[in-house]
Coordinates of C-alpha atoms in Angstrom, one line a residue:
X1 CA -117.1 -45.0 58.2
X2 CA -113.7 -46.5 57.5
X3 CA -112.8 -48.4 54.4
X4 CA -109.6 -50.3 55.2
X5 CA -110.1 -54.1 55.0
X6 CA -107.5 -55.0 57.6
X7 CA -105.8 -53.6 60.6
X8 CA -102.5 -54.4 62.2
X9 CA -101.3 -53.5 65.7
X10 CA -97.5 -54.0 66.3
X11 CA -95.0 -53.1 63.6
X12 CA -92.2 -55.5 64.5
X13 CA -90.6 -57.4 61.6
X14 CA -93.3 -60.1 61.6
X15 CA -96.1 -57.4 61.8
X16 CA -94.6 -55.4 58.9
X17 CA -94.2 -58.4 56.7
X18 CA -97.7 -59.7 57.4
X19 CA -99.4 -56.4 56.5
X20 CA -97.3 -56.1 53.3
X21 CA -98.5 -59.7 52.6
X22 CA -102.1 -58.7 53.1
X23 CA -101.7 -55.5 50.9
X24 CA -100.1 -57.5 48.1
X25 CA -103.1 -59.8 48.1
X26 CA -105.5 -57.0 47.7
X27 CA -106.4 -56.0 51.2
X28 CA -106.1 -52.3 52.1
X29 CA -104.7 -51.8 55.6
X30 CA -104.3 -49.5 58.5
X31 CA -101.4 -49.9 61.0
X32 CA -100.9 -48.7 64.5
X33 CA -97.8 -48.9 66.7
X34 CA -97.4 -47.8 70.3
X35 CA -94.8 -45.3 69.1
X36 CA -95.9 -43.3 66.1
X37 CA -92.3 -42.7 65.0
X38 CA -92.1 -46.4 64.1
X39 CA -95.3 -46.1 62.1
X40 CA -93.9 -43.1 60.2
X41 CA -90.7 -44.9 59.4
X42 CA -92.6 -47.9 58.0
X43 CA -94.9 -45.7 55.9
X44 CA -91.9 -43.8 54.5
X45 CA -89.9 -46.9 54.0
X46 CA -91.3 -50.4 53.2
X47 CA -94.9 -49.2 53.2
X48 CA -94.4 -46.3 50.8
X49 CA -96.6 -46.4 47.8
X50 CA -98.7 -49.2 49.3
X51 CA -102.4 -49.2 50.1
X52 CA -101.6 -48.8 53.8
X53 CA -102.3 -45.9 56.1
X54 CA -101.1 -45.2 59.6
X55 CA -103.0 -44.1 62.7
X56 CA -101.6 -42.0 65.6
X57 CA -104.2 -43.3 68.1
X58 CA -106.3 -46.4 68.6
X59 CA -109.4 -44.2 68.0
X60 CA -108.1 -43.2 64.6
X61 CA -107.1 -46.8 63.9
X62 CA -110.5 -48.2 64.7
X63 CA -112.3 -45.5 62.7
X64 CA -110.3 -46.3 59.6
X65 CA -111.5 -49.9 59.4
X66 CA -114.6 -51.2 57.6
X67 CA -117.1 -53.1 59.6
X68 CA -116.9 -55.8 60.8
X69 CA -113.4 -54.9 61.8
X70 CA -110.6 -57.5 61.4
X71 CA -107.6 -56.6 63.6
X72 CA -104.4 -58.6 63.8
X73 CA -102.3 -58.0 67.0
X74 CA -98.6 -58.8 66.6
X75 CA -97.4 -57.9 70.2
X76 CA -95.4 -59.8 72.7
X77 CA -97.1 -62.8 74.3
X78 CA -98.5 -62.5 77.9
X79 CA -99.5 -59.3 79.6
X80 CA -99.0 -57.1 76.4
X81 CA -101.7 -59.0 74.7
X82 CA -104.1 -58.4 77.6
X83 CA -103.2 -54.8 77.7
X84 CA -103.8 -54.3 74.0
X85 CA -107.2 -56.1 74.4
X86 CA -108.1 -53.8 77.3
X87 CA -107.2 -50.7 75.4
X88 CA -109.0 -51.5 72.2
X89 CA -112.1 -53.3 73.5
X90 CA -114.0 -50.2 74.5
X91 CA -113.7 -48.9 70.9
X92 CA -115.0 -52.1 69.2
X93 CA -118.6 -52.9 68.2
X94 CA -120.5 -56.2 68.0
X95 CA -119.1 -58.5 65.4
X96 CA -115.6 -57.0 65.3
X97 CA -112.8 -59.5 65.4
X98 CA -109.4 -59.5 67.1
X99 CA -106.6 -61.9 66.0
X100 CA -103.6 -62.7 68.2
X101 CA -100.9 -63.8 65.7
X102 CA -98.1 -64.1 68.4
X103 CA -96.9 -67.2 70.2
X104 CA -99.4 -67.1 73.1
X105 CA -99.8 -69.8 75.7
X106 CA -102.9 -71.7 74.6
X107 CA -104.6 -71.5 78.0
X108 CA -104.3 -67.7 77.8
X109 CA -106.1 -67.9 74.4
X110 CA -108.8 -70.1 75.9
X111 CA -109.5 -67.3 78.5
X112 CA -109.5 -64.5 75.9
X113 CA -111.8 -66.3 73.5
X114 CA -114.3 -66.7 76.3
X115 CA -113.9 -63.1 77.5
X116 CA -114.2 -61.5 74.0
X117 CA -117.0 -63.8 72.8
X118 CA -119.0 -62.8 75.9
X119 CA -118.7 -59.2 74.8
X120 CA -120.0 -60.1 71.3
X121 CA -116.6 -59.8 69.7
X122 CA -114.8 -62.5 67.8
X123 CA -111.4 -63.7 68.9
X124 CA -108.9 -65.8 67.0
X125 CA -105.7 -67.2 68.5
X126 CA -103.6 -67.9 65.4
X127 CA -100.2 -69.5 65.3
X128 CA -98.1 -68.2 62.4
X129 CA -95.0 -70.0 61.3
X130 CA -92.4 -69.2 58.7
X131 CA -90.3 -66.6 60.2
X132 CA -89.9 -63.1 58.7
X133 CA -89.6 -64.4 55.1
X134 CA -92.6 -66.7 55.5
X135 CA -94.7 -63.9 56.9
X136 CA -94.0 -61.8 53.8
X137 CA -94.2 -64.4 51.1
X138 CA -96.7 -66.8 52.7
X139 CA -96.7 -68.5 56.1
X140 CA -98.4 -71.5 57.5
X141 CA -101.3 -70.3 59.7
X142 CA -103.1 -72.1 62.5
X143 CA -106.2 -70.2 63.6
X144 CA -108.4 -71.3 66.5
X145 CA -111.5 -69.9 68.1
X146 CA -115.1 -70.0 67.2
X147 CA -116.0 -71.2 63.7
X148 CA -117.9 -68.0 62.9
X149 CA -114.8 -65.9 63.8
X150 CA -112.7 -68.0 61.4
X151 CA -115.2 -67.6 58.7
X152 CA -114.9 -63.8 59.0
X153 CA -111.1 -64.0 58.3
X154 CA -111.0 -67.0 55.9
X155 CA -110.9 -64.9 52.6
X156 CA -108.0 -62.9 54.0
X157 CA -105.9 -65.8 55.5
X158 CA -106.4 -68.2 52.5
X159 CA -104.8 -65.6 50.2
X160 CA -102.0 -64.7 52.7
X161 CA -101.0 -68.2 53.5
X162 CA -98.3 -70.3 51.7
X163 CA -99.7 -72.2 48.7
X164 CA -98.9 -75.9 48.0
X165 CA -100.3 -78.3 45.4
X166 CA -103.4 -79.2 47.4
X167 CA -104.3 -75.7 48.7
X168 CA -103.3 -72.9 51.0
X169 CA -101.4 -73.7 54.2
X170 CA -104.2 -72.6 56.5
X171 CA -107.4 -74.2 57.9
X172 CA -109.7 -73.8 60.8
X173 CA -107.9 -75.7 63.6
X174 CA -110.6 -75.9 66.3
X175 CA -112.2 -74.0 69.2
X176 CA -110.6 -72.0 72.0
X177 CA -106.8 -72.2 72.1
X178 CA -106.6 -75.0 69.6
X179 CA -104.6 -72.9 67.0
X180 CA -102.0 -71.7 69.5
X181 CA -101.7 -75.2 70.9
X182 CA -101.0 -76.6 67.5
X183 CA -98.4 -73.9 66.9
X184 CA -96.8 -74.7 70.3
X185 CA -96.4 -78.4 69.3
X186 CA -95.1 -77.3 65.9
X187 CA -92.4 -75.5 67.7
X188 CA -91.7 -78.5 70.0
X189 CA -91.2 -80.6 66.9
X190 CA -88.9 -77.9 65.5
X191 CA -86.8 -78.0 68.7
X192 CA -86.3 -81.7 68.2
X193 CA -85.3 -81.6 64.5
X194 CA -82.9 -78.7 65.1
X195 CA -81.1 -80.6 67.9
X196 CA -81.0 -83.8 65.8
X197 CA -79.2 -81.9 63.0
X198 CA -76.9 -80.3 65.6
X199 CA -75.9 -83.7 67.0
X200 CA -75.2 -84.9 63.4
X201 CA -73.0 -81.9 62.8
X202 CA -71.1 -82.6 66.1
X203 CA -70.5 -86.2 65.1
X204 CA -69.3 -85.2 61.6
X205 CA -67.0 -82.6 63.0
X206 CA -65.6 -84.5 66.0
X207 CA -65.5 -88.1 64.7
X208 CA -65.4 -87.5 60.9
X209 CA -63.0 -84.6 61.1
X210 CA -65.1 -82.8 58.4
X211 CA -65.1 -79.1 57.7
X212 CA -68.1 -77.0 57.0
X213 CA -68.2 -77.5 53.2
X214 CA -67.7 -81.3 53.6
X215 CA -70.6 -81.5 56.1
X216 CA -72.7 -79.3 53.9
X217 CA -72.1 -81.7 50.9
X218 CA -73.6 -84.5 53.1
X219 CA -76.6 -82.3 54.0
X220 CA -77.2 -81.6 50.3
X221 CA -77.4 -85.3 49.7
X222 CA -79.8 -85.7 52.6
X223 CA -82.0 -82.8 51.3
X224 CA -82.3 -84.7 48.0
X225 CA -84.1 -87.6 49.7
X226 CA -87.8 -88.0 50.5
X227 CA -87.1 -88.8 54.1
X228 CA -85.0 -85.8 55.0
X229 CA -85.8 -83.1 52.4
X230 CA -86.9 -80.1 54.4
X231 CA -86.4 -76.4 55.2
X232 CA -84.3 -77.1 58.3
X233 CA -81.9 -79.4 56.4
X234 CA -81.7 -76.8 53.6
X235 CA -80.8 -74.0 56.0
X236 CA -78.4 -76.2 57.9
X237 CA -76.5 -76.7 54.7
X238 CA -76.4 -72.9 54.2
X239 CA -75.2 -72.3 57.7
X240 CA -72.4 -74.8 57.3
X241 CA -71.2 -73.4 54.0
X242 CA -71.2 -69.7 55.2
X243 CA -67.8 -68.2 56.0
X244 CA -66.7 -65.6 58.5
X245 CA -66.0 -62.4 56.5
X246 CA -63.1 -61.5 58.8
X247 CA -61.2 -64.8 58.8
X248 CA -62.6 -66.8 55.9
X249 CA -63.2 -69.8 58.2
X250 CA -66.5 -71.5 58.9
X251 CA -68.7 -68.9 60.5
X252 CA -70.6 -71.5 62.6
X253 CA -67.4 -72.2 64.6
X254 CA -67.3 -68.6 65.7
X255 CA -70.7 -68.7 67.3
X256 CA -71.1 -69.2 71.1
X257 CA -72.5 -72.6 71.9
X258 CA -75.4 -71.4 74.1
X259 CA -78.9 -71.7 72.4
X260 CA -81.8 -69.5 73.3
X261 CA -85.5 -70.3 73.6
X262 CA -88.7 -68.3 73.7
X263 CA -90.9 -70.7 75.7
X264 CA -92.8 -72.7 73.2
X265 CA -90.6 -75.8 73.6
X266 CA -91.0 -75.6 77.3
X267 CA -94.8 -75.3 76.9
X268 CA -94.8 -78.4 74.7
X269 CA -92.9 -80.4 77.3
X270 CA -95.0 -79.2 80.2
X271 CA -98.3 -79.9 78.3
X272 CA -97.0 -83.4 77.5
X273 CA -96.2 -84.1 81.1
X274 CA -99.6 -82.7 82.2
X275 CA -101.4 -84.8 79.6
X276 CA -99.3 -88.0 80.2
X277 CA -97.9 -88.2 76.7
X278 CA -94.2 -89.2 76.4
X279 CA -92.2 -86.8 74.2
X280 CA -88.6 -87.7 75.2
X281 CA -87.0 -86.6 71.9
X282 CA -88.6 -83.2 72.2
X283 CA -87.7 -83.0 75.9
X284 CA -84.1 -83.9 75.2
X285 CA -83.9 -81.0 72.7
X286 CA -85.2 -78.6 75.2
X287 CA -82.9 -79.9 77.9
X288 CA -79.9 -79.6 75.5
X289 CA -80.7 -75.9 75.1
X290 CA -81.0 -75.4 78.8
X291 CA -77.7 -77.3 79.4
X292 CA -76.0 -75.3 76.7
X293 CA -76.7 -72.1 78.7
X294 CA -74.5 -73.4 81.5
X295 CA -71.4 -72.6 79.5
X296 CA -69.1 -71.4 82.3
X297 CA -69.9 -74.5 84.3
X298 CA -69.3 -76.7 81.3
X299 CA -65.9 -75.1 80.6
X300 CA -64.9 -75.7 84.3
X301 CA -66.2 -79.3 84.2
X302 CA -64.3 -80.0 81.1
X303 CA -61.0 -79.7 83.1
X304 CA -62.0 -82.0 85.9
X305 CA -64.5 -84.6 84.5
X306 CA -62.7 -86.8 82.1
X307 CA -64.1 -88.6 79.1
X308 CA -63.0 -91.8 77.3
X309 CA -59.9 -91.9 75.1
X310 CA -60.1 -91.4 71.3
X311 CA -62.8 -93.6 69.9
X312 CA -64.1 -93.6 66.4
X313 CA -67.8 -93.7 65.4
X314 CA -68.7 -95.5 62.2
X315 CA -70.5 -92.7 60.4
X316 CA -70.3 -94.2 56.9
X317 CA -68.9 -92.9 53.6
X318 CA -69.5 -89.2 52.9
X319 CA -70.2 -90.0 49.2
X320 CA -73.1 -92.2 50.3
X321 CA -74.4 -89.6 52.7
X322 CA -73.0 -91.1 55.8
X323 CA -75.6 -93.9 55.7
X324 CA -75.7 -94.9 59.4
X325 CA -75.9 -91.2 60.5
X326 CA -78.5 -90.4 57.9
X327 CA -80.6 -93.4 59.1
X328 CA -80.3 -92.2 62.7
X329 CA -81.5 -88.7 61.7
X330 CA -84.4 -90.1 59.7
X331 CA -85.6 -92.2 62.6
X332 CA -85.2 -89.4 65.1
X333 CA -87.0 -86.9 62.8
X334 CA -89.9 -89.3 62.3
X335 CA -90.1 -89.8 66.0
X336 CA -90.1 -86.0 66.7
X337 CA -93.0 -85.6 64.4
X338 CA -94.7 -88.6 65.8
X339 CA -94.4 -87.5 69.4
X340 CA -95.8 -84.1 68.5
X341 CA -98.8 -85.7 66.7
X342 CA -99.5 -88.0 69.7
X343 CA -99.5 -84.9 71.9
X344 CA -102.0 -83.2 69.6
X345 CA -104.2 -86.3 69.7
X346 CA -104.4 -86.3 73.5
X347 CA -105.0 -82.5 73.6
X348 CA -107.8 -82.9 71.1
X349 CA -109.5 -85.5 73.3
X350 CA -108.9 -83.6 76.5
X351 CA -110.1 -80.2 75.2
X352 CA -112.6 -81.5 72.6
X353 CA -110.8 -79.7 69.8
X354 CA -111.8 -82.1 67.1
X355 CA -108.4 -81.7 65.4
X356 CA -108.0 -82.9 61.8
X357 CA -104.5 -84.4 61.8
X358 CA -104.4 -84.9 58.0
X359 CA -105.3 -81.2 57.6
X360 CA -102.5 -80.2 60.1
X361 CA -100.0 -82.3 58.0
X362 CA -101.3 -80.4 54.9
X363 CA -100.9 -76.9 56.3
X364 CA -97.4 -77.7 57.6
X365 CA -96.2 -78.7 54.0
X366 CA -95.5 -75.0 53.1
X367 CA -94.5 -71.8 54.7
X368 CA -93.6 -73.1 58.2
X369 CA -90.3 -73.9 59.7
X370 CA -90.8 -77.7 59.9
X371 CA -92.0 -78.0 56.3
X372 CA -90.7 -81.2 54.8
X373 CA -91.4 -83.7 52.1
X374 CA -92.1 -86.2 54.8
X375 CA -95.3 -84.2 55.7
X376 CA -97.1 -85.6 52.7
X377 CA -96.5 -89.1 54.2
X378 CA -97.9 -87.8 57.5
X379 CA -100.9 -86.4 55.7
X380 CA -101.4 -89.7 53.9
X381 CA -101.1 -91.7 57.2
X382 CA -103.8 -89.7 59.0
X383 CA -106.1 -89.6 55.9
X384 CA -106.0 -93.4 55.8
X385 CA -106.3 -93.8 59.6
X386 CA -107.6 -90.6 61.4
X387 CA -107.3 -92.4 64.8
X388 CA -103.8 -93.7 64.3
X389 CA -102.4 -93.8 67.9
X390 CA -98.8 -93.4 66.9
X391 CA -97.1 -92.4 63.6
X392 CA -94.7 -95.4 63.9
X393 CA -97.7 -97.8 63.5
X394 CA -98.5 -96.6 60.0
X395 CA -97.1 -99.2 57.6
X396 CA -94.9 -96.8 55.7
X397 CA -93.4 -95.3 58.8
X398 CA -93.1 -98.7 60.5
X399 CA -91.0 -99.9 57.6
X400 CA -88.8 -96.8 57.8
X401 CA -88.2 -97.2 61.5
X402 CA -87.3 -100.9 61.1
X403 CA -84.9 -100.1 58.2
X404 CA -83.2 -97.2 60.1
X405 CA -82.9 -98.8 63.5
X406 CA -79.5 -100.5 62.9
X407 CA -77.9 -97.2 61.9
X408 CA -79.5 -95.4 64.9
X409 CA -78.1 -98.1 67.3
X410 CA -74.7 -98.0 65.8
X411 CA -74.5 -94.2 66.1
X412 CA -75.8 -94.0 69.6
X413 CA -73.5 -96.8 70.8
X414 CA -70.5 -95.3 69.1
X415 CA -71.2 -91.8 70.5
X416 CA -71.6 -93.3 74.0
X417 CA -68.2 -95.0 73.7
X418 CA -66.6 -91.8 72.4
X419 CA -68.1 -89.7 75.1
X420 CA -70.1 -87.5 72.7
X421 CA -73.5 -86.4 73.9
X422 CA -76.4 -87.2 71.5
X423 CA -79.4 -86.6 73.7
X424 CA -82.0 -86.6 70.9
X425 CA -80.7 -89.6 69.1
X426 CA -80.3 -91.6 72.3
X427 CA -83.7 -90.6 73.6
X428 CA -85.2 -91.6 70.3
X429 CA -83.7 -95.0 70.5
X430 CA -84.9 -95.5 74.1
X431 CA -88.4 -94.3 73.0
X432 CA -88.6 -96.8 70.1
X433 CA -87.3 -99.6 72.2
X434 CA -89.7 -98.9 75.0
X435 CA -92.7 -98.5 72.6
X436 CA -92.0 -101.8 70.9
X437 CA -91.5 -103.7 74.2
X438 CA -94.5 -105.7 75.3
X439 CA -93.4 -105.9 79.0
X440 CA -91.5 -103.1 80.6
X441 CA -89.8 -103.3 84.1
X442 CA -92.4 -100.9 85.7
X443 CA -93.9 -104.0 87.4
X444 CA -91.0 -103.7 89.8
X445 CA -91.7 -99.9 90.2
X446 CA -95.3 -100.8 91.2
X447 CA -94.0 -103.4 93.7
X448 CA -91.8 -100.7 95.3
X449 CA -94.6 -98.2 95.4
X450 CA -96.8 -100.7 97.1
X451 CA -94.0 -101.7 99.5
X452 CA -93.3 -98.1 100.8
X453 CA -96.6 -96.5 100.2
X454 CA -99.4 -99.1 100.0
X455 CA -100.3 -97.8 96.6
X456 CA -101.6 -101.2 95.5
X457 CA -100.9 -103.0 92.1
X458 CA -102.8 -104.9 89.5
X459 CA -101.9 -108.5 88.5
X460 CA -101.6 -110.0 85.1
X461 CA -103.5 -113.2 86.0
X462 CA -106.6 -111.8 87.6
X463 CA -108.6 -108.6 87.9
X464 CA -108.6 -106.2 90.8
X465 CA -106.3 -104.1 93.0
X466 CA -103.9 -105.9 95.4
X467 CA -101.7 -105.0 98.3
X468 CA -98.9 -107.0 99.9
X469 CA -97.3 -106.5 103.3
X470 CA -93.8 -106.7 101.8
X471 CA -91.8 -105.8 104.9
X472 CA -93.4 -108.2 107.2

């Protein structure tokens, strides 16, 4: 009979850091990697002197674990997860538990939960956010699956998670793929905020003529405010201050302007489209990454497609934190969070997840990439009104949006006149203006749809569906 409390499959950087986290918190561990050389290197390096043992085979791995077995899989999403499940399932016994800690598509997790539970095994799809440092020191964890499966890992994950004033940054999210869906939306919000900060940087550089240190000084002011204080603003300041060792110039200017993505932003947008939830700020961020990958085409287009002549954008005074630009970023960040929360609300209804939005705000306050002081306000908003349809309708957030809108308008208008793309900022303004408009022009769209396709329409003055023979 094995004695290790916890098992890990997959010794990538995240896997290594999570098992070191578990061991530091008093959980003896056994690790397995597809190539044993990787296991040996870990045990002789970072794992040396720890209460961690290695296994050459899955049989050895399973035999080393106490019952019921708790096994965390940190393998690439998709087929590798299914392959790992297929390999280890014949070795498991009733009550044993598998945890997928990668960025899996939530519908895959739904299928795996049903499959494993039918074999009397537990299965948890757990989003883990915080990057390598967070995995080691304490991430935000978003576990979903059956409640009984979560109960079996709760003592472990509560100790491993980041700790904030009101508790650990982990909670039971909901059934099926709820945990992985919440992590997907977390990443979509992250896409939005990263692009918002990138647009601010572009405006400071191109319109303000500021260098990295000057921009970083502004970010430092932003990070000292309740509305923008966050991990992403903090690391943006660090990136802007960092110099290229070979030239001494700003390192960020030596980096190719083509951003990568791992799929979660796309999954957020696709899910939003399928569920009928508008997330234009998040979509604009995804689209900006896709467009950035067309670098050869953009370089060719720059020579033949001409922009406007020099045109200033009123960014404000650096000593005051570039107030209009700061206000634009505050409004856009609020909207990025709000669009993500609205998508979570719809998914909760559609899939009967029973999501606790105040609890989600709480577990995102520490450890994760989108951790920010603003999340306390989000937690407060959903504590006061669990069914709040949109974050902008909360009194505190409504006041923030109203106060920041003039700055957002000024920045978007100025950027348009200067020919500088600000897709997230402009999409945010369109979203707010659309959401606050009682009558939109889609009545004309409905008329056109009825004209060419007899799709019918509703009237404002009487109930029912109507059709007009427009072309006769």
